[in-house]
GROMACS .gro file of C-alpha atoms in nm:
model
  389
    1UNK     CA    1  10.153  12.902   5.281
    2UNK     CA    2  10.056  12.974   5.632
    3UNK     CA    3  10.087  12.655   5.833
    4UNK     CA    4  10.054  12.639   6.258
    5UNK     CA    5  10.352  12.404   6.374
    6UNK     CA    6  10.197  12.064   6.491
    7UNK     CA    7  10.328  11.920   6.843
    8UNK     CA    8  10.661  11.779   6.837
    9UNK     CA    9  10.759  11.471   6.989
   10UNK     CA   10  11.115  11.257   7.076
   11UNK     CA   11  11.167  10.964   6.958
   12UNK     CA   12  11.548  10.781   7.102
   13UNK     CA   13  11.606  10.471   6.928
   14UNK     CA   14  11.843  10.234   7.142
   15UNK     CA   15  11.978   9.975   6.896
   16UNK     CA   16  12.089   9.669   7.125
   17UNK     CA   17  11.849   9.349   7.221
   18UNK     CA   18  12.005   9.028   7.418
   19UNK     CA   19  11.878   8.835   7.106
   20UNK     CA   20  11.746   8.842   6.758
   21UNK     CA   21  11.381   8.742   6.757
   22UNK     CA   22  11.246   8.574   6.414
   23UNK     CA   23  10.986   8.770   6.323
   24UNK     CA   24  11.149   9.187   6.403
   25UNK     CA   25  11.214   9.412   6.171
   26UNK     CA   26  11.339   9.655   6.373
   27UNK     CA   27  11.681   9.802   6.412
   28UNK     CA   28  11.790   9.567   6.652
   29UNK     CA   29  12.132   9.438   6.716
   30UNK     CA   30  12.317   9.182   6.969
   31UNK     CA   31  12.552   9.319   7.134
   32UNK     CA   32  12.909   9.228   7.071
   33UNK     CA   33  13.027   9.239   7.472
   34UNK     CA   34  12.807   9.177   7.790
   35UNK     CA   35  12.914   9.561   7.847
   36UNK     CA   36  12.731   9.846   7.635
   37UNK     CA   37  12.901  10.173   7.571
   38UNK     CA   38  12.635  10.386   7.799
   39UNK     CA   39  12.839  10.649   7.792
   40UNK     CA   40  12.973  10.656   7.448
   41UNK     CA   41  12.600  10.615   7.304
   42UNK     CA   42  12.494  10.906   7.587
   43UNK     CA   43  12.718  11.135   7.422
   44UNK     CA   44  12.651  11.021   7.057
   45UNK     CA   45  12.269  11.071   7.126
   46UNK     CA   46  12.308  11.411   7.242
   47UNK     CA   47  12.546  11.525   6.955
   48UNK     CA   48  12.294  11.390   6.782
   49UNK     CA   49  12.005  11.600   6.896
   50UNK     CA   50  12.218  11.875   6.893
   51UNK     CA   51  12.269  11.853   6.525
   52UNK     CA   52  11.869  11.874   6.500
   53UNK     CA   53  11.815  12.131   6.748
   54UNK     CA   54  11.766  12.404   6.499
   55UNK     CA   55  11.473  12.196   6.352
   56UNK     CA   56  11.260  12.225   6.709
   57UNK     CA   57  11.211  12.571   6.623
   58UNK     CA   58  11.221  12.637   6.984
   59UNK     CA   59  10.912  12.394   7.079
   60UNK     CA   60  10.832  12.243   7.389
   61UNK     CA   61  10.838  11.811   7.380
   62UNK     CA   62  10.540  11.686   7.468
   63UNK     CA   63  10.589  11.338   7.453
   64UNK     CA   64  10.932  11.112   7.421
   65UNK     CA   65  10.885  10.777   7.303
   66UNK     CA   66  11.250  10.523   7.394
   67UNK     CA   67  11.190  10.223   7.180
   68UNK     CA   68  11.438   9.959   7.027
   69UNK     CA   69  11.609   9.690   7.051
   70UNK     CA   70  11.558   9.653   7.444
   71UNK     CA   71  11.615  10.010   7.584
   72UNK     CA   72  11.537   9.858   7.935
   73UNK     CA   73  11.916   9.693   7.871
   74UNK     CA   74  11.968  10.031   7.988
   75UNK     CA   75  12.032  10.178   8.293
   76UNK     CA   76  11.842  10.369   8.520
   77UNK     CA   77  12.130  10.615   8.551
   78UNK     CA   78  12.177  10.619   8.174
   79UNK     CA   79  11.845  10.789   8.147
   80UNK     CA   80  11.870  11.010   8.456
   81UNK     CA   81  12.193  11.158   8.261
   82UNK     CA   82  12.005  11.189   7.935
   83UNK     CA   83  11.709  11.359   8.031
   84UNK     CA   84  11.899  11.608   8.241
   85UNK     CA   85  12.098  11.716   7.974
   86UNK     CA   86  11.831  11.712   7.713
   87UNK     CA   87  11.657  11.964   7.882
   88UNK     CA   88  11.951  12.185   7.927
   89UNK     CA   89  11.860  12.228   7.509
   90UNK     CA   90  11.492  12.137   7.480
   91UNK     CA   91  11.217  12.220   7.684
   92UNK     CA   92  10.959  11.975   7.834
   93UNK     CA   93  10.579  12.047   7.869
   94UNK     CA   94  10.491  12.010   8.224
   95UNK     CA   95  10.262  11.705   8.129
   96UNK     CA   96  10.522  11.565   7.904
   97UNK     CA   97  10.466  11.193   7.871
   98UNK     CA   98  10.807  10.964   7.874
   99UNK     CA   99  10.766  10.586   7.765
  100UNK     CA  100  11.019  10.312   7.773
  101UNK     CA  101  10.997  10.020   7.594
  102UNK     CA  102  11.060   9.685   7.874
  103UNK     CA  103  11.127   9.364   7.792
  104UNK     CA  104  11.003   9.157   8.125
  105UNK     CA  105  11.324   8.920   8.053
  106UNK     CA  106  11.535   9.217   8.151
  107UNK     CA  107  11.397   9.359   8.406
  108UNK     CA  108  11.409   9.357   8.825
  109UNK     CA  109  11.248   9.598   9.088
  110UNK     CA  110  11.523   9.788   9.152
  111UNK     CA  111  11.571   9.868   8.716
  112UNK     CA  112  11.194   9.979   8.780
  113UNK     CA  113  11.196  10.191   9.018
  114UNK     CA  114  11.524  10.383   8.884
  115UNK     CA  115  11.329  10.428   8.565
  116UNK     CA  116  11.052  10.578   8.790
  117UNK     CA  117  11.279  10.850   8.968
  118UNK     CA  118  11.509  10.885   8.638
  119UNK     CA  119  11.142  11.064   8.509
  120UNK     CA  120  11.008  10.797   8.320
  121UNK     CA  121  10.636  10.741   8.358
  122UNK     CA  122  10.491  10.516   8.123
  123UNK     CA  123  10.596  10.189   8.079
  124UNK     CA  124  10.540   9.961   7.745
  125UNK     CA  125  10.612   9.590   7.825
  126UNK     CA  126  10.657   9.384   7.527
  127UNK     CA  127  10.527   9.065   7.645
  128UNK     CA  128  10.370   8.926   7.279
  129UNK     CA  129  10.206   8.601   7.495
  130UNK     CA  130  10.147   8.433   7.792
  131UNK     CA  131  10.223   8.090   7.647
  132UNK     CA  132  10.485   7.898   7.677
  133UNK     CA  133  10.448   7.740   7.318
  134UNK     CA  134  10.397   8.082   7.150
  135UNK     CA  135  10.644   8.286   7.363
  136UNK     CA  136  10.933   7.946   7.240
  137UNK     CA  137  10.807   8.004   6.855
  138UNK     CA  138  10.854   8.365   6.911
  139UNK     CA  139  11.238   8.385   7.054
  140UNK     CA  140  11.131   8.534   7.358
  141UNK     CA  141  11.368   8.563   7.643
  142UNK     CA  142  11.114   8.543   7.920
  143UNK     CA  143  10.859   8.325   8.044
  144UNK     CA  144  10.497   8.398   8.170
  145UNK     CA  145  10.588   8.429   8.543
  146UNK     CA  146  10.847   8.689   8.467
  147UNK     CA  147  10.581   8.917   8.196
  148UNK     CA  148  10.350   8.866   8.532
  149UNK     CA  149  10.571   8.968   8.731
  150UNK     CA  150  10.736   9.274   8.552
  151UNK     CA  151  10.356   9.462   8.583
  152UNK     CA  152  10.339   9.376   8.984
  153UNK     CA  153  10.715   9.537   8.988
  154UNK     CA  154  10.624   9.838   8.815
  155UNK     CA  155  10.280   9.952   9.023
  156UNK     CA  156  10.562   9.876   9.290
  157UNK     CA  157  10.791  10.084   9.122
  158UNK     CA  158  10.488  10.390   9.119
  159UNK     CA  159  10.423  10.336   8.731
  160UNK     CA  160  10.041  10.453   8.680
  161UNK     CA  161  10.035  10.395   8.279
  162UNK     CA  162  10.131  10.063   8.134
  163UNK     CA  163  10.075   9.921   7.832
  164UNK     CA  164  10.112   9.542   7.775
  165UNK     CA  165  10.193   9.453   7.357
  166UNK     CA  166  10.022   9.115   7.291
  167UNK     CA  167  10.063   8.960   6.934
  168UNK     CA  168   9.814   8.725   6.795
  169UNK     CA  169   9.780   8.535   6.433
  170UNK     CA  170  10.070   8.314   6.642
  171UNK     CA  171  10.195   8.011   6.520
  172UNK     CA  172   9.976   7.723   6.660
  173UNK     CA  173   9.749   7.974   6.828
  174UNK     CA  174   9.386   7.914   6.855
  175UNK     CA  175   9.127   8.165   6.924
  176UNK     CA  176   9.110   7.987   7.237
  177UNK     CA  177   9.491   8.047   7.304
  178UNK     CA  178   9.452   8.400   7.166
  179UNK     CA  179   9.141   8.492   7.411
  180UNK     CA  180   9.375   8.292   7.723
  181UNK     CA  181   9.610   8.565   7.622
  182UNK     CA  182   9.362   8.872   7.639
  183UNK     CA  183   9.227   8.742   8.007
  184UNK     CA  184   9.570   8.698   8.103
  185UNK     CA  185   9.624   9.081   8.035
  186UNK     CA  186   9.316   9.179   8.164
  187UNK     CA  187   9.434   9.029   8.482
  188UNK     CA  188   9.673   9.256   8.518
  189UNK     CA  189   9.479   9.578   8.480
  190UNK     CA  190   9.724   9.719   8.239
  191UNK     CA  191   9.615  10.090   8.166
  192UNK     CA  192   9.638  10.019   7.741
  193UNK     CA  193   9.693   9.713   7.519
  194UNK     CA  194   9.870   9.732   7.197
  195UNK     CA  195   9.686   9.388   7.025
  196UNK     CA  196   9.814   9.350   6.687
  197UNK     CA  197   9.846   9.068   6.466
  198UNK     CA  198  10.144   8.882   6.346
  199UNK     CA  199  10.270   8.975   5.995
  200UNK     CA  200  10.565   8.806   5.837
  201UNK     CA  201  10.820   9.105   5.743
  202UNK     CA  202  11.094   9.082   5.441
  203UNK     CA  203  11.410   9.085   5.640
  204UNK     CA  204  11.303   8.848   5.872
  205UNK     CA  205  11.375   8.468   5.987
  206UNK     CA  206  10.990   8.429   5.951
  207UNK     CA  207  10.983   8.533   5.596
  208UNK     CA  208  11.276   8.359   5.457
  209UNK     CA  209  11.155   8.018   5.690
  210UNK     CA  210  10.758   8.069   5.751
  211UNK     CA  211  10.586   7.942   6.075
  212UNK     CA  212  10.254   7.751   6.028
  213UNK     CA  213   9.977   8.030   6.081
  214UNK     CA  214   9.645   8.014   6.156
  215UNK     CA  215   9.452   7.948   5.908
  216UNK     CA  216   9.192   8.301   5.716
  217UNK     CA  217   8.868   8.159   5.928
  218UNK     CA  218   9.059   8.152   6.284
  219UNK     CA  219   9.222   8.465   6.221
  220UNK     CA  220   8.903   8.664   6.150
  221UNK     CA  221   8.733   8.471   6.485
  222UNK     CA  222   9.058   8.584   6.694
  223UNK     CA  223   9.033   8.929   6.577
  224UNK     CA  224   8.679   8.945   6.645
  225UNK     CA  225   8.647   8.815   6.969
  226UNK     CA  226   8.917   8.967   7.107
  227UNK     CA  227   8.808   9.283   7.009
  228UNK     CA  228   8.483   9.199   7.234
  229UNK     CA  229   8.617   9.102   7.520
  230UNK     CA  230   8.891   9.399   7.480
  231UNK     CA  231   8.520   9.613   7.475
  232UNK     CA  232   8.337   9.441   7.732
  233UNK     CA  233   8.666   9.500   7.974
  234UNK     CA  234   8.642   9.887   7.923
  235UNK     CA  235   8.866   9.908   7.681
  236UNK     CA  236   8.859  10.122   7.403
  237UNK     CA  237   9.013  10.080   7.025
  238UNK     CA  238   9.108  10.413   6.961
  239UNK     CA  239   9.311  10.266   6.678
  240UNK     CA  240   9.325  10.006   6.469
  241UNK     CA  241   9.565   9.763   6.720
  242UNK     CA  242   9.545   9.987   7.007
  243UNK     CA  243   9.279   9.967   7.323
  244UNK     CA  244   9.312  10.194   7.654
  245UNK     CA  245   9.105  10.296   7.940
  246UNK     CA  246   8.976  10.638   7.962
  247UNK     CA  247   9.266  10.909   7.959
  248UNK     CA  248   9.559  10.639   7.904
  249UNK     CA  249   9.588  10.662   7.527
  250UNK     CA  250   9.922  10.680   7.401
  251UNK     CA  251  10.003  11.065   7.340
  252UNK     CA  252  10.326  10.969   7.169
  253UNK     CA  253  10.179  10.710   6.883
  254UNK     CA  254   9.868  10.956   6.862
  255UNK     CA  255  10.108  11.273   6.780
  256UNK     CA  256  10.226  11.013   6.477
  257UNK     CA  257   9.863  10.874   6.388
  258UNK     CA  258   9.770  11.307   6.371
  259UNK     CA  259  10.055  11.385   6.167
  260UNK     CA  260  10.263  11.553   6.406
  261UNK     CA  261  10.639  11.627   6.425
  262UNK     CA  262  10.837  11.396   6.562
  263UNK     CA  263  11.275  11.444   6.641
  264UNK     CA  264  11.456  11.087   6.593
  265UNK     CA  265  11.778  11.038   6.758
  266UNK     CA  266  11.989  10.713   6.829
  267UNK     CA  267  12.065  10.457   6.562
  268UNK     CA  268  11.855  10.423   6.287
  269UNK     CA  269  11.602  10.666   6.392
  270UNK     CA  270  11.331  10.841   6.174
  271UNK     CA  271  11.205  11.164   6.201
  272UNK     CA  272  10.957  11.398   6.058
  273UNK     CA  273  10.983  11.748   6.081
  274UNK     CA  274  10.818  12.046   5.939
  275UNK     CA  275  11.076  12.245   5.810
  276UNK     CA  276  11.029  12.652   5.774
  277UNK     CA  277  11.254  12.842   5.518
  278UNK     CA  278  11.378  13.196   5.556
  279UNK     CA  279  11.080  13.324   5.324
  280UNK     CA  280  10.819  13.148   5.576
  281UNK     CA  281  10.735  12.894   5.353
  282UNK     CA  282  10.744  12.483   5.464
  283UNK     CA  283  10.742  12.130   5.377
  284UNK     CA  284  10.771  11.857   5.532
  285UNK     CA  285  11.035  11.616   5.549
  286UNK     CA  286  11.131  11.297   5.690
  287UNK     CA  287  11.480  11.216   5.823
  288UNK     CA  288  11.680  10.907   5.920
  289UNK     CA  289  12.004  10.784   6.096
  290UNK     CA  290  12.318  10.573   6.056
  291UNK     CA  291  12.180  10.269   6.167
  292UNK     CA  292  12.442  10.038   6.210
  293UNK     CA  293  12.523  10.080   6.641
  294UNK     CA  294  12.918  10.091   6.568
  295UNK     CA  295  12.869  10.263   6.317
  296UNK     CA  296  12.684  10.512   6.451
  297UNK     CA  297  12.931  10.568   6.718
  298UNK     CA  298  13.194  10.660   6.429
  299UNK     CA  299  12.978  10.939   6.354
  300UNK     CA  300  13.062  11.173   6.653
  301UNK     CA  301  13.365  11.259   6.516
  302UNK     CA  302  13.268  11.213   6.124
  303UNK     CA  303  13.190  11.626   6.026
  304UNK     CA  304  12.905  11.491   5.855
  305UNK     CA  305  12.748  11.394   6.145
  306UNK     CA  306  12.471  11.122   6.201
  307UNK     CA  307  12.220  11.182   5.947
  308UNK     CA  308  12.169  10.950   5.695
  309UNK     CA  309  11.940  11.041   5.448
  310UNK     CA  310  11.669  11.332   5.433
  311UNK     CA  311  11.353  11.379   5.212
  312UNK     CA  312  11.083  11.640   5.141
  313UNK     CA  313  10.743  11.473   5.105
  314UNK     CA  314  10.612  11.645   4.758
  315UNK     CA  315  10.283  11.864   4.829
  316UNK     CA  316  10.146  11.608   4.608
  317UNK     CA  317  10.206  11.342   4.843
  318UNK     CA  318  10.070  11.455   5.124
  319UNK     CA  319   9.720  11.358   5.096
  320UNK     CA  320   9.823  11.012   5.096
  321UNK     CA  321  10.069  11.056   5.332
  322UNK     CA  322   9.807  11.200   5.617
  323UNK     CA  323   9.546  11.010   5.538
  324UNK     CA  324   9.783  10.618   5.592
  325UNK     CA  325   9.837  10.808   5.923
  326UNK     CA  326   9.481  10.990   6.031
  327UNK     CA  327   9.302  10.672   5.884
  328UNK     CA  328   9.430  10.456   6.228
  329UNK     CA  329   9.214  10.605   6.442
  330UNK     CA  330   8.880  10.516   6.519
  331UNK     CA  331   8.755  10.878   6.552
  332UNK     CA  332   8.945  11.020   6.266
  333UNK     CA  333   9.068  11.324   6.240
  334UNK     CA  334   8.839  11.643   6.178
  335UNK     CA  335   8.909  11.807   5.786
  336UNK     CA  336   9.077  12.157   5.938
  337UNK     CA  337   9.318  11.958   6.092
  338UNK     CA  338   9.403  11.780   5.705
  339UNK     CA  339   9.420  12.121   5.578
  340UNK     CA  340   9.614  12.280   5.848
  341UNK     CA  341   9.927  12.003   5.859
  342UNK     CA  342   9.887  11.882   5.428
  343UNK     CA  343   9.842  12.287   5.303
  344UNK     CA  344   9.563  12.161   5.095
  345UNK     CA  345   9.233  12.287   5.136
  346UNK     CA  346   8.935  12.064   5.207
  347UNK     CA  347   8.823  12.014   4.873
  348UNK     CA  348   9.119  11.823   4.721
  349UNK     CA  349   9.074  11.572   5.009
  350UNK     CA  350   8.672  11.545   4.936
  351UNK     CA  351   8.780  11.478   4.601
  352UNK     CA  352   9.028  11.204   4.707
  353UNK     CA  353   8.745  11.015   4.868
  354UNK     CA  354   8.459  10.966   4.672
  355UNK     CA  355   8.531  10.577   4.574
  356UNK     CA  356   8.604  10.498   4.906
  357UNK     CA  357   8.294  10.656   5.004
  358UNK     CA  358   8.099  10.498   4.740
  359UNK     CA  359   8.238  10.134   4.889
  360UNK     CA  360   8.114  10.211   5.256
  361UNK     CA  361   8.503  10.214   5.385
  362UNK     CA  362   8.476  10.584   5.497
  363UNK     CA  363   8.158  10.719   5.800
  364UNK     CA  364   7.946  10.980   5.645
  365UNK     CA  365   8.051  11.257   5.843
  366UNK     CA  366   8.107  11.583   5.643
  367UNK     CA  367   8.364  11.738   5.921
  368UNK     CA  368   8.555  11.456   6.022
  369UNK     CA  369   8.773  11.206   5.792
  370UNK     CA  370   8.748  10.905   5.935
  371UNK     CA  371   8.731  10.495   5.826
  372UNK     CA  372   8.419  10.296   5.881
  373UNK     CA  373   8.424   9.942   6.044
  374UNK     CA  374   8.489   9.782   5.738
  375UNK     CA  375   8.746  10.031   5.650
  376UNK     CA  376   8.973   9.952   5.904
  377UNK     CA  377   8.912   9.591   5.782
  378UNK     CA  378   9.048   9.706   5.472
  379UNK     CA  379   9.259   9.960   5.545
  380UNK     CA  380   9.508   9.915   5.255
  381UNK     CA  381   9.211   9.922   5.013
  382UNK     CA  382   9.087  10.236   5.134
  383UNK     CA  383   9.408  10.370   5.109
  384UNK     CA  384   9.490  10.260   4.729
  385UNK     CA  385   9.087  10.397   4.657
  386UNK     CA  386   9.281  10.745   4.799
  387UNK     CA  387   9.602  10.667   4.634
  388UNK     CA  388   9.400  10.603   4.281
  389UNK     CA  389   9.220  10.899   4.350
   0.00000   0.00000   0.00000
């Protein structure tokens, strides 16, 4: 099957946090000294991508995408080294976009600005609230003043695209609390606002002990009026928990969201990669680390190297697989673009959709696959009507 290669992005997983918070999932760690091993995890991450390299199939990055953990328990110099020598094996595209993940309780002017001149130039602060109630219940490390200030240090710094994550659905938060959160942001003038709500994850303090949430009727209001005053602030929801101004989407999340490639590197990355045989033929398959940080480490001299596991999505699969992925986005994806990254042709998608259809989750538009309102409501219903299908 003839298939054009899809743009690949970088994702570099850094696996250390200063502490735990109750409600992540993510491969996060706390450190076991004050002191991380910069340059032991510099050279790890490069064996790493080295190990991969033959999978870029000599494409340019377009986007790199540094999330965690905290990576902004990095250094500025840290990254300066990286990049340099990840271009002396991968080439960048001249607009390449390069976002770190900040957490404003680790952060000071001078970490900014060395981000800045190390070639980073979009900034994602994870600030979750503005309340001191919510931010407690949460774990955060910082405070208000300090998520305030990290945005004024960064335009100081010369960042031009910054995204502020706000989490609602919070324990003891009212839609009046929620909406306090949203002006607070707005306040700001953050360039895109990642506004999602708070789900309780297996694996988590907040599963195995659950907060108090807000109750089905204050959750719906939250979500509802924060999505108008996102709207009336020029904002746009170009997926389901994601709002920007014109131009500032987020390249990286939207390469995921269309199904594009994606190189994972660091501990307990993912990846998914279209993979080419000899013959010219291709799947797809998805990839993932040693996730364990000291563990990891081990692996630079282990002849097996970092990866930990490795599987094909089945052709079958991929309909479902494109669709939990395309079905994010407010404007949906067009139906070449399903056939060009799943090898199917239109037809067994068309066929995939005709209960959803029937239910009013999917827009009537016979080029474009995309949700309706009330399908992203009800996303995972529209995707089990696929999934059935």
């Amino acid at each position: 099957m003839a298939k054009p290669l899809p743009p690949l992005s970088l994702y570099i997983h850094t696996p250390w946090c200063v502490r735990k918070c109750p409600y992540c999932d993510f491969n996060s760690h706390e450190p076991e000294s004050q002191t991380l091993p910069e340059a032991a995890y510099l050279d790890a991450l490069l064996k790493d991508l080295d190990g991969d390299l033959a999978l870029a199939a000599g494409r340019d990055i377009h986007t790199i995408f540094i999330g965690g953990g905290t990576p902004s328990l990095l250094s500025p110099a840290f990254y300066k080294r990286l990049f340099e020598r990840i271009q002396q094996r991968l080439a960048f595209s001249k607009d390449i976009e390069i976002t770190l993940e900040a957490n404003p309780g680790t952060t000071e002017q001078d970490r900014f600005t060395g981000y800045r001149e190390a070639g980073i130039n979009r900034l994602s602060l994870g600030t979750q609230s503005f309340q001191p109630a919510q931010l407690s219940a949460l774990g955060r490390i910082h405070g208000a003043d300090e998520a305030i200030s990290a945005v004024g240090q960064a335009r100081t710094a010369g960042f031009e695209n910054i995204n502020i994550d706000l989490m609602h659905g919070l324990p003891g938060q009212t839609p009046e609390l929620a909406l306090a959160d949203i002006d607070q942001a707005l306040a700001l003038r953050p360039d895109h606002l990642s506004w999602y709500q708070l789900t309780l994850e297996p694996n988590t303090a907040f599963h195995s002990h659950p907060p108090v949430l807000p109750e089905e009727e204050a959750l719906w209001d939250i979500q509802e009026m924060g999505h108008q005053r996102l709207e009336q602030a020029g904002f746009s929801r170009y997926e389901i928990s994601a709002y920007a101004t014109p131009g500032k989407q987020s390249r990286h999340n939207l390469n995921y969201w269309q199904f594009g490639d994606y190189l994972g590197i660091g501990a307990g990355a993912h990846g998914k990669l279209t993979v080419i045989d000899a013959d010219g033929q291709w799947h797809i398959e998805r990839r993932w680390k040693t996730r364990q940080p000291q563990a990891y480490l081990r692996r630079m001299d282990d002849p097996r190297g970092f990866l930990a596991g490795k599987q094909p999505i089945a052709l079958d699969e991929l309909p479902l697989e494109f669709a939990m992925n395309a079905l994010r986005l407010t404007e949906g994806v067009t139906l070449a673009t399903w056939a060009a990254y799943t090898g199917h042709p239109e037809e067994v998608l068309l066929a995939r959709l005709q209960s959803a259809s029937k239910k009013g989750l999917l827009m009537e538009m016979p080029e474009k696959l995309r949700a309706s309102p009330q399908g992203l409501l009800f996303l995972n219903e529209l995707l089990a009507l696929i999934s059935d299908e």
